[in-house]
Short mmCIF file of C-alpha atoms and ligand atoms in Angstrom, two decimals:
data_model
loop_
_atom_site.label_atom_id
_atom_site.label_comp_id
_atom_site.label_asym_id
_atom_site.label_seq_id
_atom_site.Cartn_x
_atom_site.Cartn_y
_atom_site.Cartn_z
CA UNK A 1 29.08 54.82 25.07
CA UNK A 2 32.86 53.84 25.07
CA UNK A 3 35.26 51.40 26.82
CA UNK A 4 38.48 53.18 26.87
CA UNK A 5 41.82 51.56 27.52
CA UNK A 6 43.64 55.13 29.03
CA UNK A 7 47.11 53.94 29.76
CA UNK A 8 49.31 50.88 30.71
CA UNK A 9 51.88 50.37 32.63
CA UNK A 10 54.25 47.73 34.31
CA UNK A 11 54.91 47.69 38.29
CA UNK A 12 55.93 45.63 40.75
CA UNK A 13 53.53 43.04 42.33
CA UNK A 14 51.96 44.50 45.33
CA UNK A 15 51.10 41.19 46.46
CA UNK A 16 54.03 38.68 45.58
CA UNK A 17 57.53 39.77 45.76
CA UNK A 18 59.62 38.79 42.45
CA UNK A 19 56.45 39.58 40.33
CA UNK A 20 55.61 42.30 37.66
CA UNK A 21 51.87 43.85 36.79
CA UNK A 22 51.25 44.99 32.96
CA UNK A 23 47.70 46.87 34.12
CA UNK A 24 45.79 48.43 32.05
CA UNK A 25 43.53 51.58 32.76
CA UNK A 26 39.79 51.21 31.78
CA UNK A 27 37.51 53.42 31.87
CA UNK A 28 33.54 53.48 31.55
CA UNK A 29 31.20 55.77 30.01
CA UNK A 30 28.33 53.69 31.51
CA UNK A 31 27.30 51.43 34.61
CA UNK A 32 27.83 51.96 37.95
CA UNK A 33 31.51 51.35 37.73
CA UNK A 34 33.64 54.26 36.22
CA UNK A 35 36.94 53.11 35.83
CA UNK A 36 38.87 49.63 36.68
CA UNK A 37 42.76 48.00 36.65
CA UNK A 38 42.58 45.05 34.10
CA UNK A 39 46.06 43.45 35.25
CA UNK A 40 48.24 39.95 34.08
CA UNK A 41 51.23 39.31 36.54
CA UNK A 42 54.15 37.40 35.75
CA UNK A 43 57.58 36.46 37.31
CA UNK A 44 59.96 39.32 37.09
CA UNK A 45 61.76 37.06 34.44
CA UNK A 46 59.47 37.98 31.97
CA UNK A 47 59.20 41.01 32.49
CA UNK A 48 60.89 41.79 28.60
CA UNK A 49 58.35 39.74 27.19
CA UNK A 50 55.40 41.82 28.38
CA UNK A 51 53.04 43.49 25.58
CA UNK A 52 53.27 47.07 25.14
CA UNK A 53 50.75 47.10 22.17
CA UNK A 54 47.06 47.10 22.34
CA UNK A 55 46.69 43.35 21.36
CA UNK A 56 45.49 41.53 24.27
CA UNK A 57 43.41 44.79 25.35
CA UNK A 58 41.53 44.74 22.37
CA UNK A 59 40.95 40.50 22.47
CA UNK A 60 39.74 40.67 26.34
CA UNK A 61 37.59 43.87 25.87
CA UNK A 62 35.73 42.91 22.87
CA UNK A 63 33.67 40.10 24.65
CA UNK A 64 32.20 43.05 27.42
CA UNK A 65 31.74 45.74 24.44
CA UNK A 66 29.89 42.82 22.54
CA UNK A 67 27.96 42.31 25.79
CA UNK A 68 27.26 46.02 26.65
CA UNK A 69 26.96 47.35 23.01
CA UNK A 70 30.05 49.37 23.57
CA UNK A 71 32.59 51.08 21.49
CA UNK A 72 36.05 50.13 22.17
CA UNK A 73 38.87 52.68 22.28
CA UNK A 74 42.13 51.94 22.81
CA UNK A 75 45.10 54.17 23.59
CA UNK A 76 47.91 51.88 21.86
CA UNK A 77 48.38 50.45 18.22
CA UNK A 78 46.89 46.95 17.46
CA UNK A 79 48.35 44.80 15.20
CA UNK A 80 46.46 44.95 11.29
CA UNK A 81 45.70 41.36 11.05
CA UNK A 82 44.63 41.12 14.53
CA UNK A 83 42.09 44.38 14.24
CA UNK A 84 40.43 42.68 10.93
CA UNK A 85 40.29 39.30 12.68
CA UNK A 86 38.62 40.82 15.91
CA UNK A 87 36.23 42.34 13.86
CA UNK A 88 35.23 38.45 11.91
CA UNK A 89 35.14 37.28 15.96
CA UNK A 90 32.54 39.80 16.28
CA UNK A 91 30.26 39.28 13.24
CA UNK A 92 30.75 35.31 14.26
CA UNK A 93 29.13 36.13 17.84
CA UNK A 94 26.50 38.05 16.24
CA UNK A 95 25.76 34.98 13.70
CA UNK A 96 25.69 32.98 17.07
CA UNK A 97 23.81 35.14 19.48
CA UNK A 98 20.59 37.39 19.18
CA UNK A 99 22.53 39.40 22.18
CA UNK A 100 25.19 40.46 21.27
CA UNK A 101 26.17 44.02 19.80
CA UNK A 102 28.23 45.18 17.17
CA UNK A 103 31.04 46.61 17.96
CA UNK A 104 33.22 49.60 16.75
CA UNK A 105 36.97 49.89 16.95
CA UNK A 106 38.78 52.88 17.34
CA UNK A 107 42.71 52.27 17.23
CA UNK A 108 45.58 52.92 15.19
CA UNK A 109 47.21 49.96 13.36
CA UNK A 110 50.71 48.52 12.71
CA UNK A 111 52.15 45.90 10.48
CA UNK A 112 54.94 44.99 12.72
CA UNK A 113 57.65 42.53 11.00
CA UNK A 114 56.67 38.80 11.58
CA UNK A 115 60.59 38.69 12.97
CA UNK A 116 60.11 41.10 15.66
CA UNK A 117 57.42 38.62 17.34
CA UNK A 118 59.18 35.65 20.44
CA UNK A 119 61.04 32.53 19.43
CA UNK A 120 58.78 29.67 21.57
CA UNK A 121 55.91 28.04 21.72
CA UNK A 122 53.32 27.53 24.70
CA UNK A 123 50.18 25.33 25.16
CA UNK A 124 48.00 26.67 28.17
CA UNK A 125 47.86 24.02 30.85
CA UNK A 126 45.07 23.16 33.22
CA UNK A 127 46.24 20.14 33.96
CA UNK A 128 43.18 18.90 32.41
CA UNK A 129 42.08 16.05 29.60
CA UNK A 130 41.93 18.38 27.05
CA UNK A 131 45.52 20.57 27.80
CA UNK A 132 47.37 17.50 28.90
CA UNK A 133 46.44 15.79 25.69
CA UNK A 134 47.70 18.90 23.62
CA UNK A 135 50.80 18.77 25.46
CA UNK A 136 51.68 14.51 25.54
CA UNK A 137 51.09 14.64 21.90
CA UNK A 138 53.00 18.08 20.85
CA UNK A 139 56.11 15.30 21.65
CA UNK A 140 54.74 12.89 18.57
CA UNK A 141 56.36 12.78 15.27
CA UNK A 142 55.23 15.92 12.76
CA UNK A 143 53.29 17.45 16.07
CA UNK A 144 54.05 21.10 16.33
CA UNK A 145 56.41 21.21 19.32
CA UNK A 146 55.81 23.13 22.77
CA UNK A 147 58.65 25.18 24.54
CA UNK A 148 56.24 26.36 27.19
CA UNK A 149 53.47 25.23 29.28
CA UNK A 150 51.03 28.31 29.89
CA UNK A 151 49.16 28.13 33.61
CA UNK A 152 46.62 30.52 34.15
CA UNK A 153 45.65 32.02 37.85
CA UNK A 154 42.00 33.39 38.30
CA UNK A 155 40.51 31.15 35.73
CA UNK A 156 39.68 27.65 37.34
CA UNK A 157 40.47 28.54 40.86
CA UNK A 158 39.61 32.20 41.68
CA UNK A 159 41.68 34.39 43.11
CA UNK A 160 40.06 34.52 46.42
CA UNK A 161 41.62 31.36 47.07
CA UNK A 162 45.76 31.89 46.66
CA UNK A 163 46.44 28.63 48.85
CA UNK A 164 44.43 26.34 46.22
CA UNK A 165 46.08 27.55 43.25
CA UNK A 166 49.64 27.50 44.99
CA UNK A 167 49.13 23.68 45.52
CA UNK A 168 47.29 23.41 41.78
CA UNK A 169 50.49 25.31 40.47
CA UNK A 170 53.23 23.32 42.44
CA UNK A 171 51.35 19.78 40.93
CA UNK A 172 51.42 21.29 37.88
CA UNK A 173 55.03 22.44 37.89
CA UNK A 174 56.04 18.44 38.99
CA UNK A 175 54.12 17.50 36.01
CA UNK A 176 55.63 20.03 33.72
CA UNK A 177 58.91 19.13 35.16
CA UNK A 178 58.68 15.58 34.69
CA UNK A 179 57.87 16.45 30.76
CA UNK A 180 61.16 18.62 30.63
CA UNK A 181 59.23 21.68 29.87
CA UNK A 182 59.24 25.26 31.55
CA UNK A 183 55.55 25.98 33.78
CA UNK A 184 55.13 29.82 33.08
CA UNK A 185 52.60 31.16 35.29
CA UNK A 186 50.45 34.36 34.82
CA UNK A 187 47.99 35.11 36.71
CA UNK A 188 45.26 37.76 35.78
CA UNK A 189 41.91 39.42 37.62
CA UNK A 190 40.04 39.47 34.31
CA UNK A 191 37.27 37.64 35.84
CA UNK A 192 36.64 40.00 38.61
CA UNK A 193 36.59 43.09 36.48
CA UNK A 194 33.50 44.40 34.73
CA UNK A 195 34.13 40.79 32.35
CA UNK A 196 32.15 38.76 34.52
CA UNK A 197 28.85 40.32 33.96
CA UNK A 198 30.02 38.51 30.18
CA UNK A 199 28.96 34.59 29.76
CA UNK A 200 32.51 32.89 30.18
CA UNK A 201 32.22 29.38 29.03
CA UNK A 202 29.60 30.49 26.33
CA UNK A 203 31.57 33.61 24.97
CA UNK A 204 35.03 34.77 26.19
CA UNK A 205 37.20 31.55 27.65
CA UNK A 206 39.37 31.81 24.53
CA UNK A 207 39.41 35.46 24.86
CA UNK A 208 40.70 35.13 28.40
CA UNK A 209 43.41 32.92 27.26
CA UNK A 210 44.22 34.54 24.64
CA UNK A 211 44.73 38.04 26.06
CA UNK A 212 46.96 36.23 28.66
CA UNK A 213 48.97 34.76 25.50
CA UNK A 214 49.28 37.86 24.29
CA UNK A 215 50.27 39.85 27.42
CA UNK A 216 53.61 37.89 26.92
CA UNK A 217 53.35 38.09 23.03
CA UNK A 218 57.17 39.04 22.94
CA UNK A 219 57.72 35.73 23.54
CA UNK A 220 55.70 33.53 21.74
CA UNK A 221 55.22 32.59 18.44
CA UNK A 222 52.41 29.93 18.64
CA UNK A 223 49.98 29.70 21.11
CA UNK A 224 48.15 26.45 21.61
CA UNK A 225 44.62 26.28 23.03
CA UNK A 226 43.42 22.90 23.54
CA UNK A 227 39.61 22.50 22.02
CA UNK A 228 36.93 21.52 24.70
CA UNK A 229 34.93 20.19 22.07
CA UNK A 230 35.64 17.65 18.90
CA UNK A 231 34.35 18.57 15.32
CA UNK A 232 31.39 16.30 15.51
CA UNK A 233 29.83 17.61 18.76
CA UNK A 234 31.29 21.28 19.04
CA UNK A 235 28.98 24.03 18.12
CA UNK A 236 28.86 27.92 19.59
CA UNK A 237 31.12 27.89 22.61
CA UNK A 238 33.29 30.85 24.00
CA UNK A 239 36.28 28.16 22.67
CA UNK A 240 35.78 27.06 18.90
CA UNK A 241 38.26 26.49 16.14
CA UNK A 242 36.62 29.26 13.79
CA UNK A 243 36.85 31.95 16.47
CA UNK A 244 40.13 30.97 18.65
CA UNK A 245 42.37 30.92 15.10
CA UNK A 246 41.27 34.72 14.66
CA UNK A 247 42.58 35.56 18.18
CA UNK A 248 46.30 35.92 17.08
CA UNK A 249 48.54 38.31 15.89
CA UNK A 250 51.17 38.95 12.46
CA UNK A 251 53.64 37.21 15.32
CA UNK A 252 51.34 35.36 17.52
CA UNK A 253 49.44 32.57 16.08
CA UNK A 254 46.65 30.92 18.24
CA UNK A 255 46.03 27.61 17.41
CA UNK A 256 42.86 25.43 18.32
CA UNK A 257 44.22 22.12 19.24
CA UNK A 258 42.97 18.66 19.72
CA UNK A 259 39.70 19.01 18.28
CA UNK A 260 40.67 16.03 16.02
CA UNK A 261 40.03 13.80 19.11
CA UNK A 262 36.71 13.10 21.42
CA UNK A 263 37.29 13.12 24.63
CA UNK A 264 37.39 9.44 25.48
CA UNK A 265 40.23 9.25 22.73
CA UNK A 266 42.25 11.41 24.71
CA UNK A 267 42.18 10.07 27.37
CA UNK A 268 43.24 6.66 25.35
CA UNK A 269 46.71 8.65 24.74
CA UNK A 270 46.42 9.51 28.57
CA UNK A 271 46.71 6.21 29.37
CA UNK A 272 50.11 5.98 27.89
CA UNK A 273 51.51 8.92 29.70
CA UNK A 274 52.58 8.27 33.21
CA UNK A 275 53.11 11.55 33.78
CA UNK A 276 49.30 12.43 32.62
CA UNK A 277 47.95 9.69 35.00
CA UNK A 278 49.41 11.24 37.95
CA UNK A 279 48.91 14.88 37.58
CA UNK A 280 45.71 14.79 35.72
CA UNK A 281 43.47 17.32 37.38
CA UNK A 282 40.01 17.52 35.91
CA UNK A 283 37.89 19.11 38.78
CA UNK A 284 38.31 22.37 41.01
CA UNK A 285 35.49 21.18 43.24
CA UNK A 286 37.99 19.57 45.99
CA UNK A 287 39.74 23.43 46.23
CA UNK A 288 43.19 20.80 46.14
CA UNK A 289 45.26 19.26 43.52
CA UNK A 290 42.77 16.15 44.18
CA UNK A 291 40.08 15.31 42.07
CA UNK A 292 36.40 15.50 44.05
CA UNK A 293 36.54 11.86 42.68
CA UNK A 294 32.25 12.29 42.84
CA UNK A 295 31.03 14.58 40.63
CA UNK A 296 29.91 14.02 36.99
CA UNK A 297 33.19 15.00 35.53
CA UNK A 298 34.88 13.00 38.03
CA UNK A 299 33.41 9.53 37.32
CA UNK A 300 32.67 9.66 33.51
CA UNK A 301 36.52 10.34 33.52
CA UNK A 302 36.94 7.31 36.08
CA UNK A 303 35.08 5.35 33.93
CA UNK A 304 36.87 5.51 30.97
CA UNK A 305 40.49 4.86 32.61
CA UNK A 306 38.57 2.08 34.52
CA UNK A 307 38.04 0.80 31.19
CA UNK A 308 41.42 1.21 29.94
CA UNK A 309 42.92 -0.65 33.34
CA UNK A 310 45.06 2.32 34.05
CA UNK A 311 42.80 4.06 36.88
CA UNK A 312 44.74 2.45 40.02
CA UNK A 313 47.78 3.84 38.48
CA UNK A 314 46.40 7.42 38.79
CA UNK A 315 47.16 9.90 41.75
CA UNK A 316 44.69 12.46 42.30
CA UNK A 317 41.26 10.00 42.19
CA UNK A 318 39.84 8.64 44.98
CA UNK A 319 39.71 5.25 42.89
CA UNK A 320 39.17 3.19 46.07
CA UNK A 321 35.02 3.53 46.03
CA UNK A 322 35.23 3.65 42.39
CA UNK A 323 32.25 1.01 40.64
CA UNK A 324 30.33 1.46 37.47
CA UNK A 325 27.40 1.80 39.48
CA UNK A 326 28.28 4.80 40.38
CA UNK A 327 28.07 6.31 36.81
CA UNK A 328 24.70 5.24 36.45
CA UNK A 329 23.81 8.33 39.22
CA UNK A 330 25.39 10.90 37.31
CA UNK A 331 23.39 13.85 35.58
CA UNK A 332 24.58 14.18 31.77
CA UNK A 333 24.42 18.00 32.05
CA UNK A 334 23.14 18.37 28.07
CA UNK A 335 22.19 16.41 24.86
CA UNK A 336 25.60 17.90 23.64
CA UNK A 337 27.12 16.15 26.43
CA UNK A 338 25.83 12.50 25.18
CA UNK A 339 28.18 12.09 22.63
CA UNK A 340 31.07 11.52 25.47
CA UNK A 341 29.05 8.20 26.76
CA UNK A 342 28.62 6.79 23.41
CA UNK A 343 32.58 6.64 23.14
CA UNK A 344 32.46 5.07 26.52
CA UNK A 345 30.44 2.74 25.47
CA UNK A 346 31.90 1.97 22.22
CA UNK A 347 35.14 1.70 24.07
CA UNK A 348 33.87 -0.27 27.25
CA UNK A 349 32.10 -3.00 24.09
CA UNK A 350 35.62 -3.23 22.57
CA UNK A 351 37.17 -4.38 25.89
CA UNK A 352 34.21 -6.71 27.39
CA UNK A 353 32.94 -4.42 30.13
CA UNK A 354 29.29 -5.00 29.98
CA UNK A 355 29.04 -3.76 33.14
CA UNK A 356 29.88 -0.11 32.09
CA UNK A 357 28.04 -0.56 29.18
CA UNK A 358 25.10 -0.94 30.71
CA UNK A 359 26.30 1.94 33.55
CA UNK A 360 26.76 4.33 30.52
CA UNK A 361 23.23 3.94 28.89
CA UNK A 362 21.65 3.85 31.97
CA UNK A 363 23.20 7.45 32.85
CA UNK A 364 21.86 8.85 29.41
CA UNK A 365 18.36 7.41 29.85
CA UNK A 366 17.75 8.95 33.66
CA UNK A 367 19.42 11.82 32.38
CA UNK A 368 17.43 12.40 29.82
CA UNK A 369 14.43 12.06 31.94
CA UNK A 370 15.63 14.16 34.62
CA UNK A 371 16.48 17.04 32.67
CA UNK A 372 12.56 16.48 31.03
CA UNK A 373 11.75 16.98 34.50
CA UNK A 374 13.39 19.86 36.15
CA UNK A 375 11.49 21.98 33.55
CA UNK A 376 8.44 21.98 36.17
CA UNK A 377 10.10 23.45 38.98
CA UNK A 378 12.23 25.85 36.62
CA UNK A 379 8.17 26.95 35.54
CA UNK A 380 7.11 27.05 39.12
CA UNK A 381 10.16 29.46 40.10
CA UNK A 382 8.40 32.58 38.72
CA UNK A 383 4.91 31.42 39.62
CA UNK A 384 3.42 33.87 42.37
CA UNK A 385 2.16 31.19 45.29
CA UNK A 386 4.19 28.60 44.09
CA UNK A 387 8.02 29.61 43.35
CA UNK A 388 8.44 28.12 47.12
CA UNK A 389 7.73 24.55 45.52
CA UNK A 390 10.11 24.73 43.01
CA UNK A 391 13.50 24.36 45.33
CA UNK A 392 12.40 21.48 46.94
CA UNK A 393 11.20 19.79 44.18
CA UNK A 394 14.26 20.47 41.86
CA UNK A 395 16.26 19.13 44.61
CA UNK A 396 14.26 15.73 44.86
CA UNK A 397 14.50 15.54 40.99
CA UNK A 398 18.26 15.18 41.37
CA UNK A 399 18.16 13.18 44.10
CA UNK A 400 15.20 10.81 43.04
CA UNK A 401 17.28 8.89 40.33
CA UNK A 402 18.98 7.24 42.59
CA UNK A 403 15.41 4.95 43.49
CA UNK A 404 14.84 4.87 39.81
ZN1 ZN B 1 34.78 16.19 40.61
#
């Protein structure tokens, strides 16, 4: 059974005027879908920098043949470094995962001339922690520099909803603005194609972004992806510094960046950065360019710029309801995800908050119990006679910490 990349081309935007499509014809041996438009729009601007190689095919289509057991057959030449590196990708999933397939390759190869490949830089920009502290400290001394910052549409916000990622883009753009740097804005349907039926966050986010990096690849030299996780608590994740450095090209390099830092040590740079404190933009859960100002996310971010005194000097928290307590309700999602309130409360000890000292152990220990818990109702859910318990009671286990 094959994936087949049939033929690309480049036309003009059928839903935005001043925008190009490169789409890409695939087609499916297999499943109940027989053949789909993979597409990655872009201002008409750019329309020169647009890939006509095989690259970014092969880097978004190897996560689905990996997740099928698929062969992968494309219809243009792939760069030789990136067709070796593609296939390490693939062996590192399989070291990861008991699911996923090899993979064959069918394609021709070329070793284009490292000159032929685009004179800038670009970071991809969520407006996030991790992205904006890629970007504030590309500017530092002996940093590699950015030209460009990278937004991508039908990640975060889907593309169901073109009025929420208008007002995420136009924040975003004022941000990128105030740093003197170019917003370049692509938008792609990857994740409504055939893709989603592949794990996102646990296998292909780096693939998505780098596919998009490479759509433009006759632009860019370097592409920067900033690391979700540092090198103490990272581990398999569809973004990690062995896989994302194998996603380039002989003229593309991706870089993992940031992974150097925890998250609460970005955010300590953050604090420096006016610009970062007013555009940062951590949550999607609002469907604005406002933070939900509630959730987890939300508050252990609060929490640390709380700590830092810079949080009434942001502009897209509600920071007005704002108290530690409020941290102590949260759900830490994972043990992985632990390692974020130690900093905070290594960092809230160094300044004298007690307070969110005590906030931040308290959300690990209930935590910790909770997520003990919810493994009776996630039993009961395939129990005959009793699956109808198993709602109610999951519910009342993330609702009964608040008595606790
Ligand atoms: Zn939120």
């Amino acid at each position: 059974v094959t994936i087949e990349l049939g033929s690309i081309d480049v036309i003009p935007s059928p839903d935005r005027p001043g925008r190009v499509r490169l789409v890409g014809d695939v087609a499916y041996d297999s499943g109940p879908v027989k053949r789909e438009q993979f597409w990655f729009e872009v201002a008409e601007e750019h329309a020169a920098s647009l890939s006509r190689t095989g690259n970014p095919w092969l880097v978004c289509l190897a996560p689905l043949a990996a997740t099928l057991g698929e062969r992968i057959r494309l219809c243009l030449p792939v760069d030789r470094v990136l067709y070796r590196n593609v296939r390490e990708v693939l062996a590192i999933w399989r070291a990861w995962y008991p699911t996923i397939h090899p993979v064959e390759i069918e394609a021709s190869t070329v070793d284009p001339c490292p000159e032929e490949s685009g004179p800038r830089s670009a970071a991809f920009f969520s407006g996030g922690v991790d992205s904006f502290f890629t970007v504030v400290r590309s500017a530092q001394p002996g940093q590699l520099p950015v030209d460009d910052l990278l937004l991508v549409g039908g990640f975060d916000i889907p593309l169901s909803n073109p009025e929420a990622f208008e007002r995420h883009r136009a924040s975003l753009a004022a941000a990128a603005s105030e740093l003197g740097m170019p917003l370049v804005d692509v938008v792609t349907n990857l994740r409504q194609t055939r893709l989603k039926t592949a794990p996102w966050g646990r296998l292909w986010h780096a693939c998505g972004l780098g596919s998009v990096g490479l759509a433009l690849e006759n632009r860019y030299r370097r592409l920067l992806i900033a690391a979700t996780w540092d090198y103490a608590t990272g581990g398999p994740h569809g973004s990690h510094p062995l896989t994302d450095a194998l996603l380039g090209t002989s003229g593309t390099r991706v870089l993992h960046d940031g992974a150097t830092h925890t998250r609460v040590e970005k955010l300590e740079l953050l604090a420096t950065s006016p610009v970062a404190l007013r555009h940062l933009h951590v949550c999607f859960r609002a469907g604005t360019e406002l933070n939900c100002s509630a959730c987890e996310k939300c508050l252990r971010t609060m929490a640390v710029l709380d700590v830092l005194g810079c949080l009434p000097r942001t502009a897209t928290f509600d920071t007005r309801a704002f108290e530690p307590a409020a941290l102590r309700r949260v759900m830490v999602p994972t043990p992985r995800s632990e390692a974020y309130y130690r900093g905070l409360r290594a960092l809230a000890a160094r300044h004298g908050r007690r307070d969110m000292v005590r906030a931040a152990g308290s959300a690990v220990r209930r935590s910790r119990w909770r997520r003990t818990a919810l493994r009776l109702p996630a039993w009961l859910a395939d129990k005959p006679g009793l699956w109808r318990a198993a709602g109610p009671l999951r519910r009342r286990i993330l609702v009964e910490e608040l008595a606790r």
